[in-house]
One Martini backbone bead per residue (centre of mass of N, CA, C, O) as a GRO file, in nm:
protein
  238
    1UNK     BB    1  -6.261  -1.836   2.656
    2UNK     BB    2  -6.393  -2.053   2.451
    3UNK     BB    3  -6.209  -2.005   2.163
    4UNK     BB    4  -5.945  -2.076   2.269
    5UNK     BB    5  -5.680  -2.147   2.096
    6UNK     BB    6  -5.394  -2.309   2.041
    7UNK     BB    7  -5.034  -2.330   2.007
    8UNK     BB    8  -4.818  -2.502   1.847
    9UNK     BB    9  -4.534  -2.686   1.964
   10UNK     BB   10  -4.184  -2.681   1.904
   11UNK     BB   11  -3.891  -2.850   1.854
   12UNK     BB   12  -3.517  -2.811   1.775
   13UNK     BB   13  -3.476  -3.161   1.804
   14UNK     BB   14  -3.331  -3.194   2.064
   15UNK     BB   15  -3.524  -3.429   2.210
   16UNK     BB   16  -3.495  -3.651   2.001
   17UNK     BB   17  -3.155  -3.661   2.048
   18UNK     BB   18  -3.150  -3.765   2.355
   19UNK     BB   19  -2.938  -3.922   2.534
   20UNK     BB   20  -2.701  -4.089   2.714
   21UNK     BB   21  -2.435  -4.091   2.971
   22UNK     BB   22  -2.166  -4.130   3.186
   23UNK     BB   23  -2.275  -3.834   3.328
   24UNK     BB   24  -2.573  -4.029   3.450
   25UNK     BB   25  -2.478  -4.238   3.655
   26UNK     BB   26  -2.623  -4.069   3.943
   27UNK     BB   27  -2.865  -4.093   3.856
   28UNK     BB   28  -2.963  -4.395   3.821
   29UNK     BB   29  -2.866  -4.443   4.095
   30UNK     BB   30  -3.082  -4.276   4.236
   31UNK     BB   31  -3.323  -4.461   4.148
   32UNK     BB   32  -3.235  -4.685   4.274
   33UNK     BB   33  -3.105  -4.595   4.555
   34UNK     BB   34  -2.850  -4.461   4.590
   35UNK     BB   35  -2.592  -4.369   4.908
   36UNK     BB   36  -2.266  -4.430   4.839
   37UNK     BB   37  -2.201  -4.701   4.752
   38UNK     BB   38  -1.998  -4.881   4.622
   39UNK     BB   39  -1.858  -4.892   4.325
   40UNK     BB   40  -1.801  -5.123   4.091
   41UNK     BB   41  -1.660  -5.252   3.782
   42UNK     BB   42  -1.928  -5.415   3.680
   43UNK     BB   43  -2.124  -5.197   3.744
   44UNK     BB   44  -2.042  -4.992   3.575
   45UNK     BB   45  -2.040  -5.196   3.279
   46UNK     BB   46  -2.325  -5.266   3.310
   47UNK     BB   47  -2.457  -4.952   3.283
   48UNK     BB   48  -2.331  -4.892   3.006
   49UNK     BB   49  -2.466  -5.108   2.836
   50UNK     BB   50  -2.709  -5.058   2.918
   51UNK     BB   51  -2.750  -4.753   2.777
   52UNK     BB   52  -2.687  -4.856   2.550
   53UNK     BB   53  -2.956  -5.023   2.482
   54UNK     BB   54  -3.155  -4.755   2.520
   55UNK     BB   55  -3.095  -4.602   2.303
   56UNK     BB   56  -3.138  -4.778   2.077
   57UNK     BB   57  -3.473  -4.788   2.177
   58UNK     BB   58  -3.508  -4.525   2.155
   59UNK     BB   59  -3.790  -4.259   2.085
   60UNK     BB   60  -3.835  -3.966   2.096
   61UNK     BB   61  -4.103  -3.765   2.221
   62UNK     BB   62  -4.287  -3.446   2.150
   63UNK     BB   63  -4.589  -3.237   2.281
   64UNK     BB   64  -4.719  -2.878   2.239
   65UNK     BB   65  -4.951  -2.663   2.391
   66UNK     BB   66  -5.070  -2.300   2.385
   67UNK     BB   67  -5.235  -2.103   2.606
   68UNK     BB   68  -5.407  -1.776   2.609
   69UNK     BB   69  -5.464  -1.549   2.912
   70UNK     BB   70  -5.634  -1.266   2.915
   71UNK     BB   71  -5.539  -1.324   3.215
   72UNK     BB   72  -5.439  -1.368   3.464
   73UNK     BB   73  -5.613  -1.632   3.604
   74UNK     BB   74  -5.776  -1.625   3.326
   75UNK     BB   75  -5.876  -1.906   3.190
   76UNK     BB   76  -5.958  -2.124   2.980
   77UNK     BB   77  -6.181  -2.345   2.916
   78UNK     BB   78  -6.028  -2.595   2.881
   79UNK     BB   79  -5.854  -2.575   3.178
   80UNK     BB   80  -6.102  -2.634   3.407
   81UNK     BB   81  -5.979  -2.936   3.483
   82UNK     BB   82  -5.768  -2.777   3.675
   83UNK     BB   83  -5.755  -2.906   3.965
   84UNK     BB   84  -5.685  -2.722   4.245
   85UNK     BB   85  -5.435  -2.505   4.431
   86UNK     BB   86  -5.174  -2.577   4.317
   87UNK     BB   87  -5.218  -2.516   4.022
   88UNK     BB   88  -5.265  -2.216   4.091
   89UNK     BB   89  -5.003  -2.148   4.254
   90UNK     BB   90  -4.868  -2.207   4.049
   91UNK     BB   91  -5.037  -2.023   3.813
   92UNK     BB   92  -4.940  -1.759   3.897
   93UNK     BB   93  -4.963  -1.483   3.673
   94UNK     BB   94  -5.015  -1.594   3.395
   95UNK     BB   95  -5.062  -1.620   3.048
   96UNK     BB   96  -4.940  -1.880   2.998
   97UNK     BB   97  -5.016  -2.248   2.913
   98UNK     BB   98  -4.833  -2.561   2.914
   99UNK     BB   99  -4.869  -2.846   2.725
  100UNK     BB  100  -4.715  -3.127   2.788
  101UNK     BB  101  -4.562  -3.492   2.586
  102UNK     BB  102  -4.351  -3.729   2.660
  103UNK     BB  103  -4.153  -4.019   2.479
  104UNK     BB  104  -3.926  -4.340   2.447
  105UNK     BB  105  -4.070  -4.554   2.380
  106UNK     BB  106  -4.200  -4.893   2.302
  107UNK     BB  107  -3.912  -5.031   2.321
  108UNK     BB  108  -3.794  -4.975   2.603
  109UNK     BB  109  -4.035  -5.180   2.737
  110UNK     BB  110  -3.906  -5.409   2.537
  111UNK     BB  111  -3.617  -5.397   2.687
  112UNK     BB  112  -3.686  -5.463   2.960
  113UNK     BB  113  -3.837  -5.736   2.944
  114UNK     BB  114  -3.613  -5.858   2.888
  115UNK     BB  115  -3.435  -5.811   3.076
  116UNK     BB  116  -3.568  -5.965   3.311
  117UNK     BB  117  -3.545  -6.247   3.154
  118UNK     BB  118  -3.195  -6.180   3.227
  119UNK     BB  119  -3.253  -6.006   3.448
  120UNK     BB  120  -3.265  -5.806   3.747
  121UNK     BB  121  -3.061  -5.595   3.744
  122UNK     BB  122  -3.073  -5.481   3.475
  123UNK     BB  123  -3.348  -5.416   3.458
  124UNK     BB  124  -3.352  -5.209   3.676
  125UNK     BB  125  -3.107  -5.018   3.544
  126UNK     BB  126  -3.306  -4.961   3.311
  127UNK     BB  127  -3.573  -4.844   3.448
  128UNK     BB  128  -3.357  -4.597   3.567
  129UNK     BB  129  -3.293  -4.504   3.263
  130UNK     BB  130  -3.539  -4.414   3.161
  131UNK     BB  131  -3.628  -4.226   3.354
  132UNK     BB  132  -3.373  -4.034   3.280
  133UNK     BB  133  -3.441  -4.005   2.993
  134UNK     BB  134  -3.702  -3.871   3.001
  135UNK     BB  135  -3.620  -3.647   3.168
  136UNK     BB  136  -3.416  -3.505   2.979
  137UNK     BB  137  -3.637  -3.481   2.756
  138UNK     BB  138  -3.747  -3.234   2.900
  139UNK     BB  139  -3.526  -3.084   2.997
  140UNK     BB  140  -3.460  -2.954   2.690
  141UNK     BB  141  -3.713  -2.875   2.618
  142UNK     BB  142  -3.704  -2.640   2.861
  143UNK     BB  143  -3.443  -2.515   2.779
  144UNK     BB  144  -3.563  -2.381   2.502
  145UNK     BB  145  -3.806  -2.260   2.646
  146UNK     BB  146  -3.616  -2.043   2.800
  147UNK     BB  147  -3.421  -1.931   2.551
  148UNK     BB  148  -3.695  -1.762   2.452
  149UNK     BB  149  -3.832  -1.647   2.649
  150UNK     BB  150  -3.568  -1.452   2.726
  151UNK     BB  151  -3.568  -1.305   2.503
  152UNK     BB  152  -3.920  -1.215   2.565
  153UNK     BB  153  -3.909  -1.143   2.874
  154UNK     BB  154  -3.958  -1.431   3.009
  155UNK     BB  155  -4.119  -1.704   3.236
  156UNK     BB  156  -4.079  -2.023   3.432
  157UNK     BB  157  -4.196  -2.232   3.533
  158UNK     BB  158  -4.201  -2.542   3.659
  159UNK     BB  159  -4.304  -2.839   3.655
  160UNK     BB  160  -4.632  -2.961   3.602
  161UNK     BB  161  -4.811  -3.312   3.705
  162UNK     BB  162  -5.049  -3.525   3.717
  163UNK     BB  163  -4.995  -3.589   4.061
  164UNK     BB  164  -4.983  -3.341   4.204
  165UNK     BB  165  -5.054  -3.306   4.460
  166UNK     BB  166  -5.405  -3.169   4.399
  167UNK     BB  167  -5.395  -3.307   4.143
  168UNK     BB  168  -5.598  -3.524   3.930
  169UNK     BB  169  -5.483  -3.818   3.765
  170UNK     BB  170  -5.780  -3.796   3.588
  171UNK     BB  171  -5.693  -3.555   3.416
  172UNK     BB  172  -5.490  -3.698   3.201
  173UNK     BB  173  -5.698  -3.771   2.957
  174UNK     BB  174  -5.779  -3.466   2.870
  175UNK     BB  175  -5.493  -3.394   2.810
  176UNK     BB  176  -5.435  -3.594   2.592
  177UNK     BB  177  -5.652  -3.445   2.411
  178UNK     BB  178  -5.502  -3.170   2.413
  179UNK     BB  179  -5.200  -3.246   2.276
  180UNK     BB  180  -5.262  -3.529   2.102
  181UNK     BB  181  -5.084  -3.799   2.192
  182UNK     BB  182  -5.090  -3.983   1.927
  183UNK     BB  183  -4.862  -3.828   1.803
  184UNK     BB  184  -4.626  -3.984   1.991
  185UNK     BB  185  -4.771  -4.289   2.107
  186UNK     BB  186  -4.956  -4.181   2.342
  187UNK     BB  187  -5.160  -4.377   2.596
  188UNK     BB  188  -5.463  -4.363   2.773
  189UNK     BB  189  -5.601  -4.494   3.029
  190UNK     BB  190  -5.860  -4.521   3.208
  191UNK     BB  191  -5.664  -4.549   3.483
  192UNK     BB  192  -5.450  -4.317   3.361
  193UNK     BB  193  -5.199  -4.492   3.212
  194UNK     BB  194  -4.895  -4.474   3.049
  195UNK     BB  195  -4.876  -4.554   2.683
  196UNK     BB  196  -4.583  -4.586   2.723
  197UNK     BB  197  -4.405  -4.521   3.039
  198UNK     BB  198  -4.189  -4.351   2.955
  199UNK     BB  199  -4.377  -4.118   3.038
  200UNK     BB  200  -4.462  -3.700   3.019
  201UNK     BB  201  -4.680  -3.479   3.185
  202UNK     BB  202  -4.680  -3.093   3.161
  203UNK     BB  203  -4.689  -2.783   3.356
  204UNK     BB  204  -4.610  -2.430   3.210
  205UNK     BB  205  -4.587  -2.139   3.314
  206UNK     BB  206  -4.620  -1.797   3.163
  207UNK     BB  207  -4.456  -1.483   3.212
  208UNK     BB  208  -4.397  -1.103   3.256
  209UNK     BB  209  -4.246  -1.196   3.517
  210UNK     BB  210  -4.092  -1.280   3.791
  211UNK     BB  211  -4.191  -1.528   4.015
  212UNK     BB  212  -3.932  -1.619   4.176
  213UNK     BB  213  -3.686  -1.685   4.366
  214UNK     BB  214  -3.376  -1.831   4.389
  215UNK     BB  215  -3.320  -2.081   4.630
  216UNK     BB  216  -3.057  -2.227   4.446
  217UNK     BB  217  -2.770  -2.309   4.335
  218UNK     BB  218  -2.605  -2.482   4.134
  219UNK     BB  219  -2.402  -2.571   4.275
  220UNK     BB  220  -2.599  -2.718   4.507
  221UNK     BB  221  -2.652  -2.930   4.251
  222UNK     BB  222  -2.643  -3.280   4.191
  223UNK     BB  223  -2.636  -3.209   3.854
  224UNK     BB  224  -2.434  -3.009   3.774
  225UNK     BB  225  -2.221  -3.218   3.563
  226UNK     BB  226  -2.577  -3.303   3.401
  227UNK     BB  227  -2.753  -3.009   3.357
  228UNK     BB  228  -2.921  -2.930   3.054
  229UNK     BB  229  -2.946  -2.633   3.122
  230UNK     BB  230  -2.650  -2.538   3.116
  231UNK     BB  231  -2.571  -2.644   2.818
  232UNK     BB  232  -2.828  -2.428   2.727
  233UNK     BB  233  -2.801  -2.171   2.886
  234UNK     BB  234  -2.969  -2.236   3.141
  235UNK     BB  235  -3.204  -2.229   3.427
  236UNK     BB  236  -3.477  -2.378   3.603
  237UNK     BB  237  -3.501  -2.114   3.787
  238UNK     BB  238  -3.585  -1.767   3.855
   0.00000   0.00000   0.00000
């Protein structure tokens, strides 16, 4: 499949718009390192400004290639860089394959920065409120992502990004090529290190078949009360 062109993919601009709010704080907490610790009243107004000034620096931004594989595990030329057994036993099954990359921007960055050199709590909760917000808009593209697959009687993996498993690290910069980058303000180091920080790269399988059962339910999920994919009416796993 040397010819195989990608299709590009466009969200109905929902990652765009994606902030935090007082319902991400028990995610902030958790990256932060939070384990039941009681939380006063003023680290709680503190993380609440904290999330205010992210908001107002992220400039959230999202692109994805979809490639078409002529059977299932016969994987376009493009796409022969994706080694390792992790990443086939992810794709197994699958005719499309979908690469994508999200960044809230380098205002972001230059937001942590400040922090530091104002607080060093501050710092640390801001770059964990930044951590939640990346992922927030990942999640919310993988939710519209899965609303359409629905449709279309399509399943779909969960994400899967370069340096999980035995996939190697050094793949991210032939991604960041094929996804175009740049559209984002997304640039990778030749160290593959993603520049703006708060950027993911990342792997979706889609078959026309379902994938594997579901291991737990909503319930049992600690993002149960602010997460993004029940908001928008579907499920993280097939």
């Amino acid at each position: 499949m040397a010819n195989a062109v990608p299709r590009r993919i466009t969200d109905d601009g929902t990652a765009a718009s994606v902030r935090l709010t007082a319902a991400d704080q028990p995610e902030i907490l958790r990256y932060i390192g939070y384990s039941g610790q009681v939380i006063d009243e003023s680290l709680t107004k503190q993380i609440g400004d904290i999330i205010e000034k992210l908001n107002r620096a992220a400039d959230p931004k999202l692109t994805a290639v979809l490639y078409t594989c002529k059977t299932a595990g016969s994987w376009p030329d493009a796409l022969t860089f994706l080694a390792g057994d992790d990443i086939k036993a992810h794709l197994a099954g699958c005719r499309e394959i979908l690469l994508m990359g999200a960044t809230i921007g380098a205002g972001v960055d230059r937001a942590i920065h400040i922090e530091e050199v104002r607080d060093a709590v501050g710092a640390l909760i801001m770059d964990s409120a930044g951590s939640t917000l990346i992922e927030a808009v990942c999640d919310s593209f993988e939710a519209e992502l899965r609303r359409r697959a629905a449709k279309e009687g399509k399943f779909l993996t969960t994400r899967f990004s370069p340096g999980y498993g035995d996939l190697p690290l050094a793949v991210q910069n032939r991604f960041g090529e094929l996804i175009e980058a740049r559209r984002i303000g997304l640039t990778i180091t030749p160290e593959h290190i993603m520049v703006p920080r708060k950027s993911v790269t990342a792997i979706i399988g889609i078959a026309d078949h379902p994938l594997r059962a579901k291991k737990r339910t909503c319930a049992d999920c600690n993002m149960h009360e602010s997460c993004r994919f029940r908001k928008n009416g579907v499920v993280c796993g097939e």
